[in-house]
Short mmCIF file of C-alpha atoms in Angstrom, two decimals:
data_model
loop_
_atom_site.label_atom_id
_atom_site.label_comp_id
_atom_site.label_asym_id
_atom_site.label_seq_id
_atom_site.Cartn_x
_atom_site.Cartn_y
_atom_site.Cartn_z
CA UNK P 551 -18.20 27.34 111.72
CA UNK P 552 -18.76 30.72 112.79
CA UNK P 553 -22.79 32.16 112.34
CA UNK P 554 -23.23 36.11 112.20
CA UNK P 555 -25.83 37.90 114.05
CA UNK P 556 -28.48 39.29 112.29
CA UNK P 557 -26.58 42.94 113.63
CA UNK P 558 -23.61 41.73 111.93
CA UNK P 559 -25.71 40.80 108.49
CA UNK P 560 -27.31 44.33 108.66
CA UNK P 561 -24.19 46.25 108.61
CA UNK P 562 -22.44 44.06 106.40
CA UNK P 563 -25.22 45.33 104.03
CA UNK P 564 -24.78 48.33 104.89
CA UNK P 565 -21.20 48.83 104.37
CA UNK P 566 -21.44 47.07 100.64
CA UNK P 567 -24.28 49.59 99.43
CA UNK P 568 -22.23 52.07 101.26
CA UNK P 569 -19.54 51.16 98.60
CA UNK P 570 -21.52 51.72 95.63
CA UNK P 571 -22.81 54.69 96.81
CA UNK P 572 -19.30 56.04 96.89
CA UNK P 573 -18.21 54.99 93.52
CA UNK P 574 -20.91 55.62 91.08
CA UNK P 575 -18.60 57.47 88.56
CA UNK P 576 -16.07 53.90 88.21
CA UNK P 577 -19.45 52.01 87.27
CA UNK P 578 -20.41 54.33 84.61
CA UNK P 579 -16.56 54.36 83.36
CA UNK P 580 -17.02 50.36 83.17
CA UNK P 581 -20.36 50.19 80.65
CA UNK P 582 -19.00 50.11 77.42
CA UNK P 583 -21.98 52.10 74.59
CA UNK P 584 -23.63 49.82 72.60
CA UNK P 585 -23.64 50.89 68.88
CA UNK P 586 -26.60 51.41 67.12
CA UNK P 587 -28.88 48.61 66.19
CA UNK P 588 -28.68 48.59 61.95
CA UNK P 589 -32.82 48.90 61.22
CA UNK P 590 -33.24 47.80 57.31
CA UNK P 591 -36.73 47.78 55.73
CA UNK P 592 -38.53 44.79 55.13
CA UNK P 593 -41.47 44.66 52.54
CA UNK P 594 -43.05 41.42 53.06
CA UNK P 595 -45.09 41.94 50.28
CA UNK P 596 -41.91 41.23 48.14
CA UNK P 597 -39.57 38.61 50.10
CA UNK P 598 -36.34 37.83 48.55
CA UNK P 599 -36.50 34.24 47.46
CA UNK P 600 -33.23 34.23 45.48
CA UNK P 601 -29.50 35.25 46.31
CA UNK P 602 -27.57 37.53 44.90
CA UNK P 603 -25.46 34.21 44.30
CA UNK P 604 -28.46 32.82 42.49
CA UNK P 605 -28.44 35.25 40.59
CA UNK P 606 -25.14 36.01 39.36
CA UNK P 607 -25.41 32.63 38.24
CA UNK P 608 -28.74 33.00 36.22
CA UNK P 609 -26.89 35.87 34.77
CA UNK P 610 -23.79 33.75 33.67
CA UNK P 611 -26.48 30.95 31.76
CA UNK P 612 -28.07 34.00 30.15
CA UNK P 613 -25.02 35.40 28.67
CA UNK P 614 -24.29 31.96 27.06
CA UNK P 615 -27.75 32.30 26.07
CA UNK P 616 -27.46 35.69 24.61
CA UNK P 617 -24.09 34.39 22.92
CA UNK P 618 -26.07 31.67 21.38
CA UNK P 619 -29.00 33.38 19.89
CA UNK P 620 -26.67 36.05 18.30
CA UNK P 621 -25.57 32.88 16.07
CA UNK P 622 -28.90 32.09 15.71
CA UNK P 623 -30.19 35.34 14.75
CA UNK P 624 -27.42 36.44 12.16
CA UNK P 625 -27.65 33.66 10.41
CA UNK P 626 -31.47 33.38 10.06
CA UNK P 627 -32.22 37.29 9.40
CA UNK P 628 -28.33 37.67 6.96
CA UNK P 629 -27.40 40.52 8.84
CA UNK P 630 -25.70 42.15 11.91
CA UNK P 631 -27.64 41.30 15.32
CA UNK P 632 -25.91 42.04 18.84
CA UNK P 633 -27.37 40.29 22.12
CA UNK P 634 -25.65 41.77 25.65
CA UNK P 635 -27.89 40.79 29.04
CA UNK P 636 -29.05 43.96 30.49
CA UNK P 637 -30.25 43.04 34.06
CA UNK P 638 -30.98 40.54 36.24
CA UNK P 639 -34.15 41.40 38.44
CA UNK P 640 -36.62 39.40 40.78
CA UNK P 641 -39.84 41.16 41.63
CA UNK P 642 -43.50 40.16 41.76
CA UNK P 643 -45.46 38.90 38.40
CA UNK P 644 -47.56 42.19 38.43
CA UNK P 645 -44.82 44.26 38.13
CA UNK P 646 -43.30 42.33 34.86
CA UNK P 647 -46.51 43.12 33.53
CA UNK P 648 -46.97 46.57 33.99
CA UNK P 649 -43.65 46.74 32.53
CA UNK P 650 -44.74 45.39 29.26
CA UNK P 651 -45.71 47.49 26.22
CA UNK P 652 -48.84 46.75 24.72
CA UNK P 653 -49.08 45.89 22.00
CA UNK P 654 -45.98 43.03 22.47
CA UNK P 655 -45.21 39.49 20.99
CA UNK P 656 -45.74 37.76 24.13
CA UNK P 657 -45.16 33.92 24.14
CA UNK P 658 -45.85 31.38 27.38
CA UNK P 659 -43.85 28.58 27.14
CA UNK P 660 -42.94 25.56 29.85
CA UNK P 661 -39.44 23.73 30.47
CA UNK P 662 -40.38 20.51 30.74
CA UNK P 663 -39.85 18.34 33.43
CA UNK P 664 -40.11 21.62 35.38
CA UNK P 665 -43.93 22.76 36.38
CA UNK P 666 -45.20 26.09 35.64
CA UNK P 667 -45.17 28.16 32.84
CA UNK P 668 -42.51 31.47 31.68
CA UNK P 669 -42.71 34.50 29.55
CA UNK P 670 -40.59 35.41 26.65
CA UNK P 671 -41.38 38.94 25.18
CA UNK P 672 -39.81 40.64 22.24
CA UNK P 673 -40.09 44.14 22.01
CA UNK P 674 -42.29 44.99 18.73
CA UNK P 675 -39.39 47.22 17.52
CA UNK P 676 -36.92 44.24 16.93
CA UNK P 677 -39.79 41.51 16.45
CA UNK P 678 -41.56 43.55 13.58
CA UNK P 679 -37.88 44.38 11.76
CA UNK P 680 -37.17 40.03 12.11
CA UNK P 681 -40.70 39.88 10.53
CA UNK P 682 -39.63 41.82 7.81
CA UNK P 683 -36.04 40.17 7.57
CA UNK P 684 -37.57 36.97 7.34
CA UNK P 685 -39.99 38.12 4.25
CA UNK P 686 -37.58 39.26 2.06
CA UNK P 687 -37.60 43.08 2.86
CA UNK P 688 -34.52 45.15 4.07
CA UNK P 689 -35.85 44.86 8.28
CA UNK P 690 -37.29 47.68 8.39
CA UNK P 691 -39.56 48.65 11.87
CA UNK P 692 -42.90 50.19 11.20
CA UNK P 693 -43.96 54.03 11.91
CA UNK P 694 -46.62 53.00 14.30
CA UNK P 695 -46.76 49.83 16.51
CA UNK P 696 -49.76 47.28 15.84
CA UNK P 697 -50.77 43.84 16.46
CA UNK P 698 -49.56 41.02 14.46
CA UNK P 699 -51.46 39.52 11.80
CA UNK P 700 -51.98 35.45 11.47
CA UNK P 701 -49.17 35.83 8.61
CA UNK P 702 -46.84 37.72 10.97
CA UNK P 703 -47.56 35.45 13.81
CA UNK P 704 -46.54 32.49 11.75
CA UNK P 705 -43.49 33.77 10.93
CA UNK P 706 -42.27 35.36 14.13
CA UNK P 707 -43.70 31.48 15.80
CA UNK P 708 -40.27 30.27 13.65
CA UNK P 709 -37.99 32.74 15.16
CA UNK P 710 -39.63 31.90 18.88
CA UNK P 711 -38.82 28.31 18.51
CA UNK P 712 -35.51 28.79 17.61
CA UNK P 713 -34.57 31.04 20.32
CA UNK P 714 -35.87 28.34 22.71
CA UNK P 715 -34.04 25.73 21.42
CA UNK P 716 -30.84 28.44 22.14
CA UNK P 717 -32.42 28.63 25.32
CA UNK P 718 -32.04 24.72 26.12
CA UNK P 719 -28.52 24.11 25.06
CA UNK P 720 -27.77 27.67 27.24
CA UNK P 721 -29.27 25.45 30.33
CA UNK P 722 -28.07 22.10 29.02
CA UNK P 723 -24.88 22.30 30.82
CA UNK P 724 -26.79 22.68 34.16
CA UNK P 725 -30.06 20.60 33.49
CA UNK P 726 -31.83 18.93 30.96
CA UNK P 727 -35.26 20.87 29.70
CA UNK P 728 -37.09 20.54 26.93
CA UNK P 729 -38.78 23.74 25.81
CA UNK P 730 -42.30 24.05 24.34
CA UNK P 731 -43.98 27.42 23.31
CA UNK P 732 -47.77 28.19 23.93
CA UNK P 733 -49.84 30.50 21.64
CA UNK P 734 -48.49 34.51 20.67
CA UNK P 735 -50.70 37.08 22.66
CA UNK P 736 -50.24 40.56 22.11
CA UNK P 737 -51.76 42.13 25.01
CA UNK P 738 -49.91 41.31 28.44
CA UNK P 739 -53.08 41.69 30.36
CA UNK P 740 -54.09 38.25 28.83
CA UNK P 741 -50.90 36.45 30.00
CA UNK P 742 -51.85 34.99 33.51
CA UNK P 743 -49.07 32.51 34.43
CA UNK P 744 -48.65 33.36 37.87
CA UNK P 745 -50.09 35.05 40.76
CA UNK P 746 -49.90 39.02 40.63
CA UNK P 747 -47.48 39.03 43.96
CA UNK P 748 -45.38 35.67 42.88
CA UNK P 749 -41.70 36.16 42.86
CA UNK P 750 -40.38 36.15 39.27
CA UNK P 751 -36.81 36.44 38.36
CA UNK P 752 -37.03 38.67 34.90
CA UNK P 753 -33.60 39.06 32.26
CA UNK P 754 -33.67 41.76 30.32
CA UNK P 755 -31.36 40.89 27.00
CA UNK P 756 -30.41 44.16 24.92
CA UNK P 757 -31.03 43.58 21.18
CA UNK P 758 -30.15 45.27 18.05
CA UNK P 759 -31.11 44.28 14.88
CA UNK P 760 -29.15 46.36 12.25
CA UNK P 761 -30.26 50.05 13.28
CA UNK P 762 -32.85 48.95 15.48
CA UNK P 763 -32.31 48.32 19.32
CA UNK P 764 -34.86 46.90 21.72
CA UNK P 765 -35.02 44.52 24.25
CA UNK P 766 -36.00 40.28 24.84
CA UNK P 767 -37.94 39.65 28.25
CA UNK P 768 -37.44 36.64 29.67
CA UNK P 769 -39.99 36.02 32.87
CA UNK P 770 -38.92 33.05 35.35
CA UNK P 771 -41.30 32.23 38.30
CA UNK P 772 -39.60 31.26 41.52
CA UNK P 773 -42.20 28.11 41.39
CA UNK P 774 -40.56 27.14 38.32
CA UNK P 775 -37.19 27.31 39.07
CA UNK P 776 -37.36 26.17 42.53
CA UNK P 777 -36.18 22.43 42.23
CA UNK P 778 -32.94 23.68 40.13
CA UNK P 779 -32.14 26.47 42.95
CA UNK P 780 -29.84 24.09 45.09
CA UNK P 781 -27.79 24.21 41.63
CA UNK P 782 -27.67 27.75 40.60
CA UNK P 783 -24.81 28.55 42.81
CA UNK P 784 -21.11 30.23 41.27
CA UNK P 785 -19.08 26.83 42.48
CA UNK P 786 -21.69 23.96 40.70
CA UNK P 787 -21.95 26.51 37.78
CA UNK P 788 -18.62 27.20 37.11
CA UNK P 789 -17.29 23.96 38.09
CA UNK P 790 -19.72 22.28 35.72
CA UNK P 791 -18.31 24.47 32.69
CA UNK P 792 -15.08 23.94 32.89
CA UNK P 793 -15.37 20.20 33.04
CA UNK P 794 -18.10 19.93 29.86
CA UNK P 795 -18.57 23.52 28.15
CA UNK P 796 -15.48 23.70 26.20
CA UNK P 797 -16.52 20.55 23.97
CA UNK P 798 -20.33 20.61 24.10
CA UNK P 799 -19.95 24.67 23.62
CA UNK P 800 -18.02 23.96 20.42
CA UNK P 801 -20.57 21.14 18.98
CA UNK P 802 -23.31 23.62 19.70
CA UNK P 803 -21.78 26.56 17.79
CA UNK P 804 -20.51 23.95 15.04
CA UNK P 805 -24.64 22.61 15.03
CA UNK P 806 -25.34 26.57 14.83
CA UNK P 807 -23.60 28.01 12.16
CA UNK P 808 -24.06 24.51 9.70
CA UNK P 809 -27.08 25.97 8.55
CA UNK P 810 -26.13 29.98 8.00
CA UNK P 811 -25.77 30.79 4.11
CA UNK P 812 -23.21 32.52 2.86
CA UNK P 813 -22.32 33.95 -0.40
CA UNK P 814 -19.39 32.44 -2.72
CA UNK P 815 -18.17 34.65 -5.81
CA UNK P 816 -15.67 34.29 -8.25
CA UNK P 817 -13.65 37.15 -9.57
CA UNK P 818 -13.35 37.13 -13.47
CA UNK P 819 -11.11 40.07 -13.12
CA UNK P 820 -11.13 43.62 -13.08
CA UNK P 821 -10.76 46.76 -15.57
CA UNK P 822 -10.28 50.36 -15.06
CA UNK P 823 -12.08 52.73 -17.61
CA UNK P 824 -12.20 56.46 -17.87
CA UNK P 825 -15.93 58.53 -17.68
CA UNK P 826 -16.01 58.32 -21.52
CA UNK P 827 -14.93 55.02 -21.87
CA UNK P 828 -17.66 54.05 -19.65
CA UNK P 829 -20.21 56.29 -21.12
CA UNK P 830 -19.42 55.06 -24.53
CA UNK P 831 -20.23 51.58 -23.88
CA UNK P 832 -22.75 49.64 -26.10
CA UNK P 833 -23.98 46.17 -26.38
CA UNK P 834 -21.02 44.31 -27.95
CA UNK P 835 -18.16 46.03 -26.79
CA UNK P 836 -15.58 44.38 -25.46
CA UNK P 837 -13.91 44.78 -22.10
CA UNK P 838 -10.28 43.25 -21.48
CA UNK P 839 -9.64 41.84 -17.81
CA UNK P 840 -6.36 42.06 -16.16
CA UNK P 841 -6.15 38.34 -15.93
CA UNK P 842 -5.04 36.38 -18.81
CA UNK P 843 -7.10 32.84 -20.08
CA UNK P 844 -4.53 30.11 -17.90
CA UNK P 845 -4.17 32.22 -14.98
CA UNK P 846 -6.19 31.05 -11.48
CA UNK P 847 -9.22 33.05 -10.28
CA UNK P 848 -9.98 34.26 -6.77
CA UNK P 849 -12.65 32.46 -5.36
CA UNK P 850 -14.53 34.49 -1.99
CA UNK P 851 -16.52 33.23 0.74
CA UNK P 852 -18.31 36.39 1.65
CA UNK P 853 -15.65 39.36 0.93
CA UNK P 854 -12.99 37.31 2.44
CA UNK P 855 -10.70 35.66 -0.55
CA UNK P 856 -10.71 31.74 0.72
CA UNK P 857 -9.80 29.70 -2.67
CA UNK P 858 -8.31 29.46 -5.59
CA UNK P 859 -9.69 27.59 -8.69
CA UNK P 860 -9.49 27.58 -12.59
CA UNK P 861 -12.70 27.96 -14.70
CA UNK P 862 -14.41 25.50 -16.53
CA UNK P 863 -18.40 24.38 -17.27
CA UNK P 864 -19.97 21.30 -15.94
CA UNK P 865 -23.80 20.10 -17.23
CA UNK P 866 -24.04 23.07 -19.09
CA UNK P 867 -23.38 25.86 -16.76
CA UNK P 868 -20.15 28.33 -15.60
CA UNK P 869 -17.60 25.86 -12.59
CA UNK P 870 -14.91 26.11 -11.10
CA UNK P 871 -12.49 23.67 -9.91
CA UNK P 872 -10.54 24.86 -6.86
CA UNK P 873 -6.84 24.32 -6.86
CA UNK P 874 -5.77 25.77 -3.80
CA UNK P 875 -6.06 28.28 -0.81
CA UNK P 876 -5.50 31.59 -0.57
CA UNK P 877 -2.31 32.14 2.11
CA UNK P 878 -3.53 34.27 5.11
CA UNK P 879 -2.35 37.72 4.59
CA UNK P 880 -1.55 37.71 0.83
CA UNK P 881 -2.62 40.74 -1.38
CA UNK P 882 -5.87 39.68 -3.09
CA UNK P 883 -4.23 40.74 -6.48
CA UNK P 884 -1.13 38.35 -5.82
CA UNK P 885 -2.80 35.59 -7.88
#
């Protein structure tokens, strides 16, 4: 084995940095740049705690949800009520607040076995139009906004509970909860459920109520929904509708509309008269229909023609016994 000289190491050295020296240009020409470093602002004050996954899916079970309660709410208030989910949003408790009008119906409520407590608010120019609905009057929305009264309370408490019992069969699919609702407040400043910076996950639904429009808060802390977030993903969602919404969705809208009222008429006939004819009228006159004694009568489930049926009396007042159905398509004056 052959040892160099310490000579022979020097200039060995030498020769190699000599060699760099000379090529400083090919050494540049091998560094490739390094692209910018992507900086994106972090506020720790608000960390993300769900995914946009997460959320797409709380989205999906709140446009059941806003499917539901338009059942709900047509057939309680008799009259045209559209439900579409605005936006999905997580930010801290303190900000859902500040977002809240005041006054508001504001009602806590839990989802038992889950701990913690949410927030449903309804806009006061939808609740106070229900209110009215629900007393008899045409659902109208006052000129100014005020707080409830005990009487208005009570009756907007009936419209609360069954929106969360919409709001369990919209989950039921995922999870089993049981809804309860806490006291109305009116001022949001009053409704402490969570730390100001918690993480909430807020769902604004869209409401109109005949010609008025307003919105339905929902308010879901993180803390709350924590020990269903392994679930709320697209695949369990979507993969636990298709095996069990179809037949549970249908029982649920069959349990739904049971209860609605709707009107059923019976057409006598009909007559034309002139102006004069009309003006000329007195007690005792009498009107010929254009339907003779033995022919069937139109019998109408709303303003749809459904039956027909012959006319008769039973106990003492007007019947009818039905005798058929009305073909789809036929000419309501084909009788």
């Amino acid at each position: 084995m052959e040892i160099l000289t310490q000579a022979e190491i020097d200039a060995l050295i030498a020769s190699l940095m000599a060699e760099q020296e000379g090529q400083p240009q090919e050494t540049k020409k091998e560094e490739r740049p390094q692209p910018p470093r992507r900086v994106r602002t972090y506020d720790f004050r608000r960390p993300d705690k769900f995914s946009k996954d997460q959320l797409r899916s709380i989205q999906v079970i709140h446009e059941g949800f806003a499917r539901l309660l338009t059942t709900f709410y047509t057939a309680t208030f008799r009259t045209v009520v559209q439900l579409v989910v605005g936006s999905v949003d997580q930010m801290t408790y303190s900000e859902f607040i500040r977002s809240v009008s005041n006054p508001s119906v504001i009602c806590p409520f839990t989802l038992s076995p889950l701990q913690g407590t949410c927030v449903l608010d309804i806009n006061p120019v939808v609740a106070f139009p229900m209110i009215d609905r629900l007393l008899g009057g045409p659902g109208t929305a006052l000129p100014r906004v005020r707080e409830l009264t005990d009487i208005e309370q009570t009756v907007i408490m009936r419209v609360i509970r069954g929106t969360l019992e919409a709001y369990r069969e919209a989950w039921s699919n995922l999870v089993e909860l049981s809804p309860a609702p806490g006291g109305i407040e009116t001022n949001p400043i009053f409704v402490q459920v969570a730390a100001p910076n918690e993480i909430v996950v807020t769902v604004a639904i869209d409401v109109r109520v005949g010609e008025h429009v307003g919105v339905i808060t929902l308010c879901l802390p993180y803390l709350t929904l924590e020990p269903v977030i392994p679930k709320l993903t697209t695949r369990t969602w979507f993969g636990t509708r298709t095996v069990q919404e179809q037949p549970e969705g249908r029982a649920a809208l069959a349990r739904r509309i049971s209860g609605a009222v709707v009107p059923l008429t019976v057409q006598l006939g009909t007559a034309e008269l002139t102006i004069r004819e009309l003006l000329d009228l007195q007690v005792g006159d009498l009107i010929v229909l254009d339907r003779r004694v033995d022919e069937e009568l139109t019998v109408y489930v709303g303003n749809q023609p459904k039956f027909r049926a012959r006319p008769g009396q039973r106990s003492g007042r007007l019947a009818v016994r039905l005798t058929g159905l009305v073909p789809k398509g036929e000419p309501e004056d084909d009788a």
